Amino acid sequence: SDDDNKGPYNIGLMHFDARDLTFVQEADGSRKAEIDTVAVTFDVDGQPVDSADKTWVLRTEDQKLEDVMRNGLVYSIHVPVKKAGAYQMRMVLRDAISEKVGSASQFIEVPDVKKGRLALSGIVLAAGKPQTAAATAPAEGAVADQDTNGSAAVRIFKEGTPMEYVYQILNARTDKQ
């Protein structure tokens, strides 16, 4: 995507198993986990180019904890991308309490949005109820529990399953008539 103030960025999504996190009980009865995240893009020579890192505190009520543990969580992070090209993006998540670490990587192609050419972002596909046409990309740091059938990490869909998809069209223009 591209932001007029911050420049181009990539939205990294990571689904993770909440059973690997350490949730501690708070005084109010809720559960809390703390995660550290880092996302780095590497160029074709394997050199780090851009990065983003954040620490997040996740809170959930006891009655929702079972669902979170069963279905996992999806996390998003905005990673700056200074120029167009091919990259490898690596993301790491660390449980601050247990110090367990998990990682994922993906090759990405970043279009040159500065030239004004029409470009399409990656497509996020999931099973579930269709969203409205006003759906947008996930907010940075969005952490949401997912229904197993609607998980962004599930890549096998049963016949007849409704599908959701989200994408962005960059540099779209209407014809002048």
One Martini backbone bead per residue (centre of mass of N, CA, C, O) as a GRO file, in nm:
protein
  177
    1SER     BB    1   0.105   0.030   0.001
    2ASP     BB    2   0.011   0.388   0.038
    3ASP     BB    3   0.138   0.687   0.199
    4ASP     BB    4   0.166   1.021   0.185
    5ASN     BB    5   0.348   1.042   0.457
    6LYS     BB    6   0.509   0.741   0.475
    7GLY     BB    7   0.465   0.574   0.231
    8PRO     BB    8   0.554   0.276   0.144
    9TYR     BB    9   0.391  -0.046   0.222
   10ASN     BB   10   0.367  -0.351   0.399
   11ILE     BB   11   0.140  -0.614   0.477
   12GLY     BB   12   0.175  -0.821   0.748
   13LEU     BB   13   0.070  -1.161   0.799
   14MET     BB   14   0.005  -1.354   1.110
   15HIS     BB   15  -0.043  -1.681   1.208
   16PHE     BB   16  -0.109  -1.803   1.547
   17ASP     BB   17  -0.057  -2.008   1.822
   18ALA     BB   18  -0.187  -1.950   2.139
   19ARG     BB   19  -0.064  -2.205   2.291
   20ASP     BB   20   0.237  -2.062   2.279
   21LEU     BB   21   0.131  -1.879   2.495
   22THR     BB   22   0.150  -1.671   2.788
   23PHE     BB   23  -0.111  -1.658   3.016
   24VAL     BB   24  -0.202  -1.422   3.255
   25GLN     BB   25  -0.353  -1.338   3.543
   26GLU     BB   26  -0.555  -1.091   3.639
   27ALA     BB   27  -0.725  -0.915   3.879
   28ASP     BB   28  -0.995  -0.903   3.680
   29GLY     BB   29  -0.964  -1.208   3.520
   30SER     BB   30  -0.799  -1.167   3.299
   31ARG     BB   31  -0.589  -1.221   3.016
   32LYS     BB   32  -0.223  -1.210   2.953
   33ALA     BB   33  -0.011  -1.119   2.675
   34GLU     BB   34   0.329  -1.093   2.538
   35ILE     BB   35   0.454  -0.949   2.229
   36ASP     BB   36   0.715  -0.975   1.993
   37THR     BB   37   0.783  -0.795   1.684
   38VAL     BB   38   0.935  -0.877   1.358
   39ALA     BB   39   1.003  -0.710   1.040
   40VAL     BB   40   1.183  -0.807   0.736
   41THR     BB   41   1.350  -0.691   0.452
   42PHE     BB   42   1.502  -0.854   0.166
   43ASP     BB   43   1.708  -0.865  -0.076
   44VAL     BB   44   1.856  -1.044  -0.338
   45ASP     BB   45   2.132  -1.047  -0.139
   46GLY     BB   46   2.026  -1.060   0.177
   47GLN     BB   47   1.973  -0.767   0.258
   48PRO     BB   48   1.871  -0.549   0.470
   49VAL     BB   49   1.621  -0.283   0.441
   50ASP     BB   50   1.355  -0.320   0.620
   51SER     BB   51   1.167  -0.233   0.931
   52ALA     BB   52   0.962  -0.373   1.206
   53ASP     BB   53   0.861  -0.304   1.554
   54LYS     BB   54   0.675  -0.466   1.831
   55THR     BB   55   0.479  -0.438   2.128
   56TRP     BB   56   0.224  -0.659   2.267
   57VAL     BB   57  -0.087  -0.655   2.443
   58LEU     BB   58  -0.289  -0.926   2.535
   59ARG     BB   59  -0.647  -0.940   2.589
   60THR     BB   60  -0.869  -1.169   2.773
   61GLU     BB   61  -1.135  -1.340   2.843
   62ASP     BB   62  -1.206  -1.639   2.971
   63GLN     BB   63  -1.447  -1.709   2.766
   64LYS     BB   64  -1.237  -1.653   2.507
   65LEU     BB   65  -0.980  -1.830   2.541
   66GLU     BB   66  -1.065  -2.095   2.405
   67ASP     BB   67  -1.093  -1.980   2.119
   68VAL     BB   68  -0.806  -1.873   2.094
   69MET     BB   69  -0.667  -2.149   2.135
   70ARG     BB   70  -0.811  -2.299   1.895
   71ASN     BB   71  -0.773  -2.058   1.649
   72GLY     BB   72  -0.609  -1.823   1.707
   73LEU     BB   73  -0.409  -1.561   1.551
   74VAL     BB   74  -0.405  -1.238   1.385
   75TYR     BB   75  -0.135  -1.044   1.253
   76SER     BB   76  -0.043  -0.699   1.189
   77ILE     BB   77   0.210  -0.524   0.978
   78HIS     BB   78   0.388  -0.236   0.897
   79VAL     BB   79   0.624  -0.219   0.623
   80PRO     BB   80   0.858  -0.056   0.493
   81VAL     BB   81   0.906   0.059   0.137
   82LYS     BB   82   1.125   0.241  -0.055
   83LYS     BB   83   1.121   0.026  -0.302
   84ALA     BB   84   1.091  -0.137  -0.569
   85GLY     BB   85   1.055  -0.503  -0.572
   86ALA     BB   86   1.226  -0.782  -0.462
   87TYR     BB   87   1.140  -0.982  -0.168
   88GLN     BB   88   1.207  -1.084   0.164
   89MET     BB   89   0.988  -1.173   0.425
   90ARG     BB   90   1.038  -1.153   0.780
   91MET     BB   91   0.887  -1.306   1.071
   92VAL     BB   92   0.877  -1.240   1.429
   93LEU     BB   93   0.778  -1.415   1.731
   94ARG     BB   94   0.762  -1.330   2.092
   95ASP     BB   95   0.740  -1.455   2.403
   96ALA     BB   96   0.810  -1.272   2.682
   97ILE     BB   97   0.790  -1.500   2.902
   98SER     BB   98   0.905  -1.777   2.756
   99GLU     BB   99   1.075  -1.709   2.480
  100LYS     BB  100   0.931  -1.797   2.245
  101VAL     BB  101   0.974  -1.877   1.890
  102GLY     BB  102   0.853  -1.748   1.573
  103SER     BB  103   0.829  -1.803   1.206
  104ALA     BB  104   0.823  -1.627   0.880
  105SER     BB  105   0.808  -1.644   0.510
  106GLN     BB  106   0.812  -1.422   0.209
  107PHE     BB  107   0.764  -1.354  -0.115
  108ILE     BB  108   0.784  -1.025  -0.273
  109GLU     BB  109   0.614  -0.775  -0.481
  110VAL     BB  110   0.690  -0.435  -0.544
  111PRO     BB  111   0.539  -0.180  -0.670
  112ASP     BB  112   0.547   0.119  -0.866
  113VAL     BB  113   0.352   0.383  -0.747
  114LYS     BB  114   0.494   0.651  -0.854
  115LYS     BB  115   0.412   0.606  -1.172
  116GLY     BB  116   0.080   0.552  -1.171
  117ARG     BB  117   0.027   0.265  -1.191
  118LEU     BB  118  -0.153   0.000  -1.196
  119ALA     BB  119  -0.229  -0.184  -0.887
  120LEU     BB  120  -0.212  -0.496  -0.702
  121SER     BB  121  -0.246  -0.648  -0.438
  122GLY     BB  122  -0.265  -0.874  -0.242
  123ILE     BB  123  -0.451  -1.170  -0.154
  124VAL     BB  124  -0.700  -1.231   0.082
  125LEU     BB  125  -0.803  -1.559   0.184
  126ALA     BB  126  -1.128  -1.677   0.309
  127ALA     BB  127  -1.344  -1.832   0.510
  128GLY     BB  128  -1.686  -1.708   0.506
  129LYS     BB  129  -1.830  -1.423   0.542
  130PRO     BB  130  -1.916  -1.174   0.365
  131GLN     BB  131  -1.814  -0.867   0.293
  132THR     BB  132  -1.818  -0.558   0.244
  133ALA     BB  133  -1.720  -0.317   0.015
  134ALA     BB  134  -1.573  -0.150   0.269
  135ALA     BB  135  -1.335  -0.308   0.289
  136THR     BB  136  -1.019  -0.328   0.455
  137ALA     BB  137  -0.731  -0.319   0.561
  138PRO     BB  138  -0.554  -0.395   0.812
  139ALA     BB  139  -0.461  -0.282   1.092
  140GLU     BB  140  -0.215  -0.199   1.269
  141GLY     BB  141  -0.193  -0.457   1.505
  142ALA     BB  142  -0.401  -0.646   1.438
  143VAL     BB  143  -0.587  -0.860   1.663
  144ALA     BB  144  -0.755  -1.168   1.580
  145ASP     BB  145  -0.987  -1.385   1.621
  146GLN     BB  146  -1.056  -1.705   1.468
  147ASP     BB  147  -1.235  -1.888   1.287
  148THR     BB  148  -1.156  -2.181   1.159
  149ASN     BB  149  -1.314  -2.125   0.881
  150GLY     BB  150  -1.174  -1.806   0.881
  151SER     BB  151  -0.886  -1.855   0.848
  152ALA     BB  152  -0.592  -1.731   0.707
  153ALA     BB  153  -0.439  -2.025   0.735
  154VAL     BB  154  -0.648  -2.168   0.577
  155ARG     BB  155  -0.615  -2.373   0.254
  156ILE     BB  156  -0.881  -2.547   0.296
  157PHE     BB  157  -1.184  -2.593   0.110
  158LYS     BB  158  -1.502  -2.652   0.110
  159GLU     BB  159  -1.756  -2.726  -0.060
  160GLY     BB  160  -1.953  -2.425  -0.058
  161THR     BB  161  -1.777  -2.217   0.061
  162PRO     BB  162  -1.756  -1.920   0.161
  163MET     BB  163  -1.587  -1.625   0.038
  164GLU     BB  164  -1.309  -1.421   0.119
  165TYR     BB  165  -1.180  -1.098   0.000
  166VAL     BB  166  -0.876  -0.893  -0.003
  167TYR     BB  167  -0.791  -0.574  -0.157
  168GLN     BB  168  -0.585  -0.343  -0.347
  169ILE     BB  169  -0.614  -0.047  -0.540
  170LEU     BB  170  -0.367   0.120  -0.723
  171ASN     BB  171  -0.409   0.397  -0.912
  172ALA     BB  172  -0.699   0.464  -0.953
  173ARG     BB  173  -0.907   0.562  -1.235
  174THR     BB  174  -1.118   0.765  -1.406
  175ASP     BB  175  -1.280   0.834  -1.675
  176LYS     BB  176  -1.315   1.096  -1.892
  177GLN     BB  177  -1.651   1.216  -2.022
   0.00000   0.00000   0.00000
